[in-house]
PDB file of C-alpha atoms in Angstrom:
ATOM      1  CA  UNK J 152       0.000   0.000   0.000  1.00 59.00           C
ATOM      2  CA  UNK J 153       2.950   2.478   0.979  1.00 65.00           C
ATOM      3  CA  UNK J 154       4.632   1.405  -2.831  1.00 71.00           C
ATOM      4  CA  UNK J 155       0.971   2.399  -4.324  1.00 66.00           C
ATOM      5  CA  UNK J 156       0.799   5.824  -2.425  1.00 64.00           C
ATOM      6  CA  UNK J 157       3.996   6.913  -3.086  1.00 67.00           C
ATOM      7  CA  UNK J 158       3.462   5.529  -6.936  1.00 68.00           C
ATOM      8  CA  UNK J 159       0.322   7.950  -6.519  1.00 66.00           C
ATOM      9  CA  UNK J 160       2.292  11.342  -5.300  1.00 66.00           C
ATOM     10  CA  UNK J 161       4.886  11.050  -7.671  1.00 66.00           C
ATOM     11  CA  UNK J 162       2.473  10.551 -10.751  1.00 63.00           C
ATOM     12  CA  UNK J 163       0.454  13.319  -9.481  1.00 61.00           C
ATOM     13  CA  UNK J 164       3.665  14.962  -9.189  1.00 63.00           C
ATOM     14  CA  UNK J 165       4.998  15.033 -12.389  1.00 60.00           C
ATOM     15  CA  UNK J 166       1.482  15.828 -14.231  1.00 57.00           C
ATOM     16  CA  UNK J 167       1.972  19.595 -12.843  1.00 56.00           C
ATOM     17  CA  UNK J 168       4.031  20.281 -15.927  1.00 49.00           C
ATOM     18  CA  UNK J 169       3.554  23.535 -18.145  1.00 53.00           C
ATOM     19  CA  UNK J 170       4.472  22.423 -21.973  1.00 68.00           C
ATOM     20  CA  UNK J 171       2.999  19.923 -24.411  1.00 75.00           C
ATOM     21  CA  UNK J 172       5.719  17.464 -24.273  1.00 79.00           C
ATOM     22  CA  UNK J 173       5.726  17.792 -20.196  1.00 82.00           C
ATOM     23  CA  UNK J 174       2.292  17.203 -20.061  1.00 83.00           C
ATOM     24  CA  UNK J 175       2.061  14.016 -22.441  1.00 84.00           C
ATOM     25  CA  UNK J 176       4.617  12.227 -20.463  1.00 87.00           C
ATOM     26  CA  UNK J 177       2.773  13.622 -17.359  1.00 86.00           C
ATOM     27  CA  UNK J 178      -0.227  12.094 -18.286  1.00 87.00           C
ATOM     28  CA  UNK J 179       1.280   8.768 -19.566  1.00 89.00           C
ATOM     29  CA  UNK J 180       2.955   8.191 -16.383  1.00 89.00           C
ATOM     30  CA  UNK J 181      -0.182   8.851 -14.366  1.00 90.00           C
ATOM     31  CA  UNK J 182      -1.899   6.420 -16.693  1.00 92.00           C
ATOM     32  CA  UNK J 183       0.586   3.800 -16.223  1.00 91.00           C
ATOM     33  CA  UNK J 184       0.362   4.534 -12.052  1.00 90.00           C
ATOM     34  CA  UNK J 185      -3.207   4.431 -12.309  1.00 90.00           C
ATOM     35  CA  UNK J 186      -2.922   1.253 -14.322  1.00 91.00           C
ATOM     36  CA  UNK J 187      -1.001  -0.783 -12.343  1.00 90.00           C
ATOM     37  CA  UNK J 188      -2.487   0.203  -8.919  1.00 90.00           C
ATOM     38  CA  UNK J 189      -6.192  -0.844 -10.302  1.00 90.00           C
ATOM     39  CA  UNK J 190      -4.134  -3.953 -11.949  1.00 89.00           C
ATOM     40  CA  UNK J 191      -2.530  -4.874  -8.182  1.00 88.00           C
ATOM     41  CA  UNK J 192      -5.760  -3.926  -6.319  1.00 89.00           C
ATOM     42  CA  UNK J 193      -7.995  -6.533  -8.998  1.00 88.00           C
ATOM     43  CA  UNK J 194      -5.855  -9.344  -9.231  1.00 87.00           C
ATOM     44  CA  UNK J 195      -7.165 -12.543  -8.301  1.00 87.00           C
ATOM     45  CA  UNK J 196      -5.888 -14.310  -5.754  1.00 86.00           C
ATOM     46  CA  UNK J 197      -3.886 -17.170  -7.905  1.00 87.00           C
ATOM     47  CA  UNK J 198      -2.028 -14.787  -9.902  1.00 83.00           C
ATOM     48  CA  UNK J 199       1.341 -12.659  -9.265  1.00 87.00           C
ATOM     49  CA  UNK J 200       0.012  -9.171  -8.163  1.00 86.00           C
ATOM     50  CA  UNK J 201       2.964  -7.943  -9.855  1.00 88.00           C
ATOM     51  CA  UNK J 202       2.263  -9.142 -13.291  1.00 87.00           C
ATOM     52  CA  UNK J 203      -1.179  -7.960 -13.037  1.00 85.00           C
ATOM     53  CA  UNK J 204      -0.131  -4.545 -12.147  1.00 88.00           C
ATOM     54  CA  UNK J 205       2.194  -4.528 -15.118  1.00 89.00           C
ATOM     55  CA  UNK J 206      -0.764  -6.014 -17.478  1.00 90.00           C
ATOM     56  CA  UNK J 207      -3.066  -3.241 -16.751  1.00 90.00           C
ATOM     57  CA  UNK J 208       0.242  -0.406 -16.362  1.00 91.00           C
ATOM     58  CA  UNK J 209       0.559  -1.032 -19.600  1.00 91.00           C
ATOM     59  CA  UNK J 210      -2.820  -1.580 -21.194  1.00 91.00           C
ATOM     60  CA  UNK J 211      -4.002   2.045 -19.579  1.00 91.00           C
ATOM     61  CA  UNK J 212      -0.402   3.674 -20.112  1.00 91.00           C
ATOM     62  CA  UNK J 213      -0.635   3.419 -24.050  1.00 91.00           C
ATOM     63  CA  UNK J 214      -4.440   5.150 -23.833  1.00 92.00           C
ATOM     64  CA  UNK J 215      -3.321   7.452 -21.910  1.00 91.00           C
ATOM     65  CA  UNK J 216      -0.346   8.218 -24.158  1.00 89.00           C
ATOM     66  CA  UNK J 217      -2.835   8.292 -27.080  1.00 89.00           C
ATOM     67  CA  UNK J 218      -5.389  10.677 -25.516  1.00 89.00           C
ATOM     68  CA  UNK J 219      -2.595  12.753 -24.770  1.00 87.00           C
ATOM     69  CA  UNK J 220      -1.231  12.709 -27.880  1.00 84.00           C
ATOM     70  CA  UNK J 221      -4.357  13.900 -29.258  1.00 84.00           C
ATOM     71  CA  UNK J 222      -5.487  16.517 -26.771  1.00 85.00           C
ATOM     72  CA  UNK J 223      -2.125  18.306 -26.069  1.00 81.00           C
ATOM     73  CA  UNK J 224      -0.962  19.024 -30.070  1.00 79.00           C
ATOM     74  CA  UNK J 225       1.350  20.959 -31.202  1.00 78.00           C
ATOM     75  CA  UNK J 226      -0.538  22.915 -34.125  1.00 81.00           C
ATOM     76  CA  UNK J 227      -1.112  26.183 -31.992  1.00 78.00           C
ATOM     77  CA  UNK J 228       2.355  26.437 -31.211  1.00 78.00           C
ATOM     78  CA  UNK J 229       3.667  25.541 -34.233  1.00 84.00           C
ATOM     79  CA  UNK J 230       1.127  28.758 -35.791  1.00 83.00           C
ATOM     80  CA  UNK J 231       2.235  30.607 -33.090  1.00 84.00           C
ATOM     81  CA  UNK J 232       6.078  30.037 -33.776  1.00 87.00           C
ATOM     82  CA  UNK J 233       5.283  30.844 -37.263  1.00 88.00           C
ATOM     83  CA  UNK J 234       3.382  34.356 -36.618  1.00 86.00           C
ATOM     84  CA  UNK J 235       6.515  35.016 -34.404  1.00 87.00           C
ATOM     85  CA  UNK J 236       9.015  34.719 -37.588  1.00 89.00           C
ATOM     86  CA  UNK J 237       7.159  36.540 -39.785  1.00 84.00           C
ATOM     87  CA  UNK J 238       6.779  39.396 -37.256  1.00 81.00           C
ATOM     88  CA  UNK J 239      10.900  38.943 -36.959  1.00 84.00           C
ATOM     89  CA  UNK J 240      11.374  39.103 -40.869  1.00 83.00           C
ATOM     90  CA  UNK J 241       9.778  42.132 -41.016  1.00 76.00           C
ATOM     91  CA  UNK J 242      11.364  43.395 -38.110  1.00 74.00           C
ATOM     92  CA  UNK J 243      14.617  42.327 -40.520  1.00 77.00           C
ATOM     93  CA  UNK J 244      12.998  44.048 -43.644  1.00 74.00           C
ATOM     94  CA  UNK J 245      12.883  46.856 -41.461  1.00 67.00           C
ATOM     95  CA  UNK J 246      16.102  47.515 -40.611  1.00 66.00           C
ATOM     96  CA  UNK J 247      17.805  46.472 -43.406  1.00 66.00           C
ATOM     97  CA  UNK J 248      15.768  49.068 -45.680  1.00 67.00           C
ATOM     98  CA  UNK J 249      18.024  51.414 -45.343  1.00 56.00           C
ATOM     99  CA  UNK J 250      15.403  54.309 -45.746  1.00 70.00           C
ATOM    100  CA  UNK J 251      16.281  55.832 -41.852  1.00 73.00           C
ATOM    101  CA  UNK J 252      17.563  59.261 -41.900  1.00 78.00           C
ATOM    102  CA  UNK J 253      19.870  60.102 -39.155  1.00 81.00           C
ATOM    103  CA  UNK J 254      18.141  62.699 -36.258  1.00 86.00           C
ATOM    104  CA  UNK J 255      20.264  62.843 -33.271  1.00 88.00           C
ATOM    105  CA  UNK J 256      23.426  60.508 -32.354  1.00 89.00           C
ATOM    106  CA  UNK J 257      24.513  60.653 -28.413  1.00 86.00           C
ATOM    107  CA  UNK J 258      26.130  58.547 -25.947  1.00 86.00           C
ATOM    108  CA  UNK J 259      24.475  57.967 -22.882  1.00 80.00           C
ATOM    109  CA  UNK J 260      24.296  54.986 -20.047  1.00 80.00           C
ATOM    110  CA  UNK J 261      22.762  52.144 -20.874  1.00 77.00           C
ATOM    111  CA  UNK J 262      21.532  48.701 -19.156  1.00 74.00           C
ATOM    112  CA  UNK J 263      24.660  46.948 -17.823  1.00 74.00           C
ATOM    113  CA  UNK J 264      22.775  43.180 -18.370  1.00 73.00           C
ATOM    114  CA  UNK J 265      23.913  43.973 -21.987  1.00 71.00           C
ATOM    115  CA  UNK J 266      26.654  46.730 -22.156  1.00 74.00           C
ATOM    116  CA  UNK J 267      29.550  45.883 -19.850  1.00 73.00           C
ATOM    117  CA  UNK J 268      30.774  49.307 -19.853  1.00 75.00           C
ATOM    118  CA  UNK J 269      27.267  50.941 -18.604  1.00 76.00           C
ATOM    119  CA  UNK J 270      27.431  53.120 -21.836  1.00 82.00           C
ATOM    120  CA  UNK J 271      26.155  52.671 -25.167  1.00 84.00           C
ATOM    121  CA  UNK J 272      26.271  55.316 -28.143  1.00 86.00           C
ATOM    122  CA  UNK J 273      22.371  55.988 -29.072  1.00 86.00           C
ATOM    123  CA  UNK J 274      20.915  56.932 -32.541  1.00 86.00           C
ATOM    124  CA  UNK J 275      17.514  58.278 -33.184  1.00 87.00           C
ATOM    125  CA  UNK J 276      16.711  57.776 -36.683  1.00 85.00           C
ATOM    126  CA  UNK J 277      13.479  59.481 -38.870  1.00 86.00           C
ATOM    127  CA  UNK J 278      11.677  56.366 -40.906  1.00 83.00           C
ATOM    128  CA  UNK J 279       8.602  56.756 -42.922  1.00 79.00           C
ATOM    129  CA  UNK J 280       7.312  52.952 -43.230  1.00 78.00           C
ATOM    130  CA  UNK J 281       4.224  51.442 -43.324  1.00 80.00           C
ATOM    131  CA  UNK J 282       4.034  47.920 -41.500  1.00 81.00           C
ATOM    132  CA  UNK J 283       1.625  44.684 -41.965  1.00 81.00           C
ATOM    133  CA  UNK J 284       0.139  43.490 -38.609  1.00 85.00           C
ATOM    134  CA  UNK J 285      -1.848  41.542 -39.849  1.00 84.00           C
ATOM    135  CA  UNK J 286      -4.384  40.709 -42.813  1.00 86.00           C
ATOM    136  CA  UNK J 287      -6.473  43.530 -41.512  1.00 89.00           C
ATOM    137  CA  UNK J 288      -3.828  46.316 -39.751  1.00 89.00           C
ATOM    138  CA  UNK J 289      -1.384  48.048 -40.515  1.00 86.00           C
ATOM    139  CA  UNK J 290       0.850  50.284 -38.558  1.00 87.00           C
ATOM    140  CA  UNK J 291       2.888  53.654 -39.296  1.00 85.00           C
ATOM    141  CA  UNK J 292       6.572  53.820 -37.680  1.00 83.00           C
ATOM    142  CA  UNK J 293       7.978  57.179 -37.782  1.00 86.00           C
ATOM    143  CA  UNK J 294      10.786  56.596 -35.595  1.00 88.00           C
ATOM    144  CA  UNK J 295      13.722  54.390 -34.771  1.00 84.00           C
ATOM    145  CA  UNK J 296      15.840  54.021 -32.084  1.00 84.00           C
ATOM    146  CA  UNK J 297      19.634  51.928 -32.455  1.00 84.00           C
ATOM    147  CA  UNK J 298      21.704  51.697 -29.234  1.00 83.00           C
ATOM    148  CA  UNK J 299      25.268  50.001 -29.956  1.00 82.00           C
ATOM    149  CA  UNK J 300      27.954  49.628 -27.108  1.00 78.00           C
ATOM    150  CA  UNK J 301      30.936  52.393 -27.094  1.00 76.00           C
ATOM    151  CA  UNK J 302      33.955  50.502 -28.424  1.00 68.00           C
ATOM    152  CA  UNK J 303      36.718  50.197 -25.549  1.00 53.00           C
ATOM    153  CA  UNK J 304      40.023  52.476 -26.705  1.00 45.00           C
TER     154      UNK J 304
END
């Protein structure tokens, strides 16, 4: 009984996972828990518990693994991922135009996570560029800010 609580925690456990993958081998291992402690708890008497429990582990592990399979896909991520790169290629498109005309170029601090020195040389740049959002927006950017690190002399 202690074996079949403890089988219990840790498959309840390990189905508090966040991602698809997590949560289909979350659910495949609770399956196979649940599967063997119904298969040790209905074995008759003139058959190894054991084998029982790993009869009905594994019969209830593969549906789980199936329904899970099925319910936690991939598509939305996959269209998310791809929504994602097209929003970076423009973002690409963008700055490689080339049609920026320099405003103002200064040096000021900057966030020391990404410029060791605390410094960073900052150009504002004047863009006129319209921007797909979407099949139904679009977006005007006037502006554009680069910030690039000072170069150590």
């Amino acid at each position: 009984m202690k074996i079949s609580a403890l089988l219990m925690s840790l498959c309840l456990f390990l189905s508090a996972c966040a991602t698809n993958q997590k949560s289909r081998l979350a659910a495949t291992a609770v399956g196979v828990g649940v599967g063997g402690i119904i298969g040790a708890a209905t074995a008759p008497s003139d058959e190894r518990t054991e084998l029982h429990a790993l009869y009905w582990a594994g019969i209830i592990g593969v549906i789980s693994a199936v329904a899970a399979n099925y319910y936690w896909n991939d598509e939305r991520d996959i269209d998310m991922m791809k929504l994602e790169n097209e929003k970076m290629k423009a973002q690409l498109d963008f700055f490689q135009s080339g049609t920026a005309t320099l405003l103002k170029e200064t040096t000021g601090s900057a966030d020391k996570r990404y410029f060791q020195s605390g410094k960073a040389k900052i150009k504002l740049y004047k863009v006129d560029q319209w921007v797909d959002e979407g099949p139904n927006k679009k977006s005007h950017r006037d502006q554009m800010i680069e910030i690039l690190p000072l170069e150590a002399h």
